[in-house]
XYZ file of C-alpha atoms in Angstrom:
232
model
C -19.288 -6.715 -23.166
C -15.482 -5.986 -21.740
C -11.564 -7.741 -21.734
C -7.801 -7.273 -20.195
C -5.930 -4.370 -21.493
C -4.444 -6.997 -23.131
C -6.695 -8.402 -24.438
C -7.551 -5.261 -26.104
C -3.811 -5.051 -27.572
C -4.120 -8.284 -29.176
C -7.440 -8.462 -30.816
C -7.187 -4.277 -32.232
C -6.745 -4.088 -35.573
C -7.478 -2.034 -38.616
C -10.819 -2.663 -39.562
C -11.419 -2.125 -43.075
C -15.792 -3.995 -43.327
C -17.946 -2.440 -40.787
C -21.276 -4.151 -40.463
C -24.122 -1.003 -40.234
C -25.818 -1.971 -36.869
C -26.484 1.141 -34.914
C -23.746 2.037 -31.950
C -25.644 4.006 -29.562
C -24.990 7.618 -28.779
C -24.569 6.565 -25.342
C -21.618 4.898 -25.756
C -20.320 6.664 -27.679
C -20.188 9.203 -25.465
C -18.744 7.006 -22.636
C -15.732 5.409 -25.289
C -14.567 9.692 -25.734
C -15.566 9.855 -22.506
C -12.647 7.330 -21.048
C -9.896 7.858 -24.708
C -10.278 12.009 -22.628
C -8.174 10.302 -19.440
C -5.396 9.817 -21.571
C -2.525 11.828 -20.642
C -1.349 15.177 -22.698
C 1.529 17.648 -22.376
C 0.575 19.543 -18.998
C -3.272 18.643 -19.394
C -3.128 20.823 -21.918
C -6.098 18.340 -23.493
C -5.564 19.908 -27.513
C -8.269 16.876 -28.871
C -11.411 18.357 -30.761
C -13.918 15.138 -31.813
C -16.358 15.476 -35.121
C -19.010 12.559 -34.598
C -20.929 11.098 -37.892
C -24.414 9.242 -37.340
C -27.357 8.743 -40.069
C -27.961 12.026 -42.843
C -24.630 13.683 -41.766
C -22.047 11.384 -42.356
C -24.188 10.408 -45.723
C -23.860 13.967 -46.715
C -20.280 14.487 -46.504
C -19.146 11.244 -47.251
C -21.311 11.667 -51.045
C -18.916 15.135 -50.676
C -15.730 12.803 -50.446
C -16.182 10.319 -52.652
C -17.617 12.823 -55.350
C -14.226 14.582 -55.259
C -12.118 11.564 -54.735
C -13.663 10.632 -58.338
C -13.262 13.586 -59.795
C -9.598 13.111 -58.801
C -9.979 16.625 -56.786
C -7.498 15.898 -54.404
C -6.298 18.544 -51.969
C -2.410 19.902 -50.722
C -1.944 18.354 -47.846
C -1.754 21.427 -45.098
C -0.215 19.438 -42.640
C 1.765 17.047 -43.774
C 3.409 14.528 -41.057
C 4.127 11.611 -43.241
C 6.039 11.290 -46.179
C 4.313 10.743 -49.635
C 4.291 7.252 -51.780
C 7.511 8.157 -53.183
C 9.890 9.163 -49.864
C 9.267 6.400 -47.459
C 13.086 5.464 -46.718
C 13.787 2.384 -45.774
C 13.404 0.020 -43.619
C 9.568 1.779 -43.112
C 9.231 1.204 -47.255
C 9.816 -1.816 -47.367
C 7.089 -2.440 -44.549
C 4.508 -0.150 -45.927
C 5.390 -2.370 -49.229
C 4.820 -5.229 -47.054
C 1.282 -3.711 -45.601
C 0.363 -3.822 -48.767
C 0.629 -6.622 -50.788
C -1.300 -8.536 -47.528
C -3.703 -6.112 -48.054
C -4.532 -6.241 -51.815
C -3.491 -9.508 -52.781
C -3.789 -11.576 -49.631
C -6.944 -10.410 -48.344
C -8.400 -9.103 -51.391
C -6.881 -11.025 -54.371
C -5.926 -7.931 -56.213
C -3.133 -8.141 -57.856
C -0.306 -5.682 -58.163
C -0.884 -4.204 -61.896
C -5.103 -3.811 -61.066
C -5.399 -0.017 -60.485
C -8.712 -0.492 -60.492
C -9.204 -2.899 -58.011
C -7.010 -1.106 -55.790
C -9.018 2.076 -56.409
C -12.064 0.377 -55.498
C -11.040 -0.889 -52.597
C -9.397 2.425 -51.660
C -12.737 4.175 -52.153
C -13.957 2.709 -49.797
C -12.148 4.752 -46.505
C -14.520 7.746 -48.216
C -17.825 5.686 -46.320
C -15.869 4.823 -43.215
C -15.886 1.211 -44.696
C -19.711 0.704 -43.940
C -19.295 1.863 -40.572
C -22.120 3.265 -38.495
C -20.580 6.173 -37.513
C -17.750 7.682 -38.761
C -14.984 10.317 -35.915
C -12.504 13.584 -37.431
C -9.707 14.188 -35.033
C -8.613 17.579 -35.458
C -6.209 19.131 -32.171
C -5.016 22.639 -31.678
C -2.194 24.051 -33.582
C -1.685 26.446 -30.844
C 0.966 23.423 -28.966
C 2.701 22.951 -31.780
C 3.480 19.559 -33.182
C 3.413 17.755 -29.453
C -0.285 17.834 -30.030
C 0.160 15.390 -32.221
C 1.435 13.218 -29.544
C -0.527 13.774 -27.626
C -3.771 13.442 -30.679
C -1.399 9.498 -30.470
C -2.422 8.869 -27.196
C -5.987 9.906 -27.678
C -6.904 8.000 -30.359
C -5.081 4.718 -29.449
C -6.802 4.810 -25.664
C -10.609 5.131 -28.210
C -9.551 2.451 -30.168
C -8.980 -0.053 -26.758
C -12.073 1.417 -24.896
C -13.439 0.261 -28.324
C -12.609 -2.868 -28.290
C -13.632 -3.032 -24.104
C -16.909 -2.195 -25.471
C -16.556 -5.263 -28.957
C -16.108 -2.475 -31.108
C -13.898 -2.464 -34.108
C -11.898 0.577 -35.407
C -10.280 2.317 -38.138
C -8.022 4.951 -37.618
C -7.426 6.986 -41.754
C -5.210 9.545 -42.481
C -6.416 9.340 -45.845
C -9.333 11.422 -45.844
C -6.959 14.659 -45.366
C -5.866 14.059 -48.853
C -9.549 16.438 -48.825
C -9.357 18.350 -46.129
C -11.183 21.685 -47.603
C -13.831 19.225 -47.382
C -14.298 18.041 -44.114
C -13.189 22.434 -42.762
C -16.679 22.891 -44.640
C -18.714 19.870 -43.266
C -17.538 20.114 -40.177
C -16.349 23.588 -39.647
C -13.507 23.123 -38.212
C -11.553 26.498 -36.235
C -8.393 27.727 -38.310
C -6.364 27.031 -35.014
C -7.164 23.238 -35.656
C -5.463 20.982 -37.547
C -7.007 17.650 -38.671
C -5.482 14.485 -37.799
C -7.327 12.008 -39.382
C -10.857 10.363 -39.416
C -12.124 7.212 -37.605
C -14.227 4.385 -38.588
C -16.548 2.911 -35.657
C -18.932 -0.051 -35.373
C -18.944 -3.202 -35.542
C -16.709 -5.918 -37.506
C -18.605 -7.499 -40.865
C -16.621 -10.429 -40.070
C -18.041 -12.787 -43.165
C -15.647 -9.599 -45.334
C -12.701 -11.285 -46.698
C -10.718 -8.573 -44.980
C -11.242 -9.993 -41.907
C -9.363 -12.068 -41.553
C -5.953 -10.503 -42.938
C -4.041 -9.266 -39.314
C -0.749 -7.132 -40.166
C 2.551 -8.445 -38.412
C 4.863 -6.560 -35.656
C 8.564 -6.617 -35.327
C 10.111 -8.847 -32.838
C 11.115 -6.412 -29.267
C 14.489 -6.992 -30.037
C 13.927 -5.138 -33.470
C 13.601 -1.917 -31.451
C 14.217 -1.650 -27.727
C 17.788 -1.361 -26.636
C 18.477 -2.347 -22.129
C 20.394 -0.099 -20.082
C 21.504 -2.146 -17.425
C 19.864 -5.250 -15.195
C 16.626 -4.966 -15.187
C 16.996 -7.439 -11.620
C 19.759 -5.728 -10.781
C 18.422 -2.777 -7.731
C 21.024 -0.581 -7.530
């Protein structure tokens, strides 16, 4: 399957329910090779990707789920987003609307149902059933600019996956258990963990499959200086 960049952008979503159908290693390598064409500051290419399938993925997921169920959440080693109670407007409202749309509208989990919400959140640590799990890290040496490079790489990977008929979900939630990731994957000390990624074929029969998030209009975030049709 192939698609245009525009189609990939319009159909990409954070998929939270996957079929178990395997993705061939050659296809995963092809997608990573495409993503590696991403721009990076001075072509530094600071990213590294750990790909997990089969027994390796199952072992990591078992440890993550155990830590989650026992409340062994770790403090962030490289926090690049606010804590749950530290988001400011307008981002706080957008985050709240996202949660309402995901839990209440798509999954039928009411705001007061803490157990229901926790049960869905728990699925993060099995990569939502995807056959391929990835963990992306970047070198500390280019400093925080490496996170910009990581974002470009992640976007390219997700769009390449759509071109292959696959779906993805980037997962910051794995950072809550970064010591487990480091132990399983041998992440070197000079690298920071950016996020996990679930990769596979979407389970379109799952209730969450129809969920879509909204986007702000261009007028809300773009300021035009000068006339675009003015050649001078």
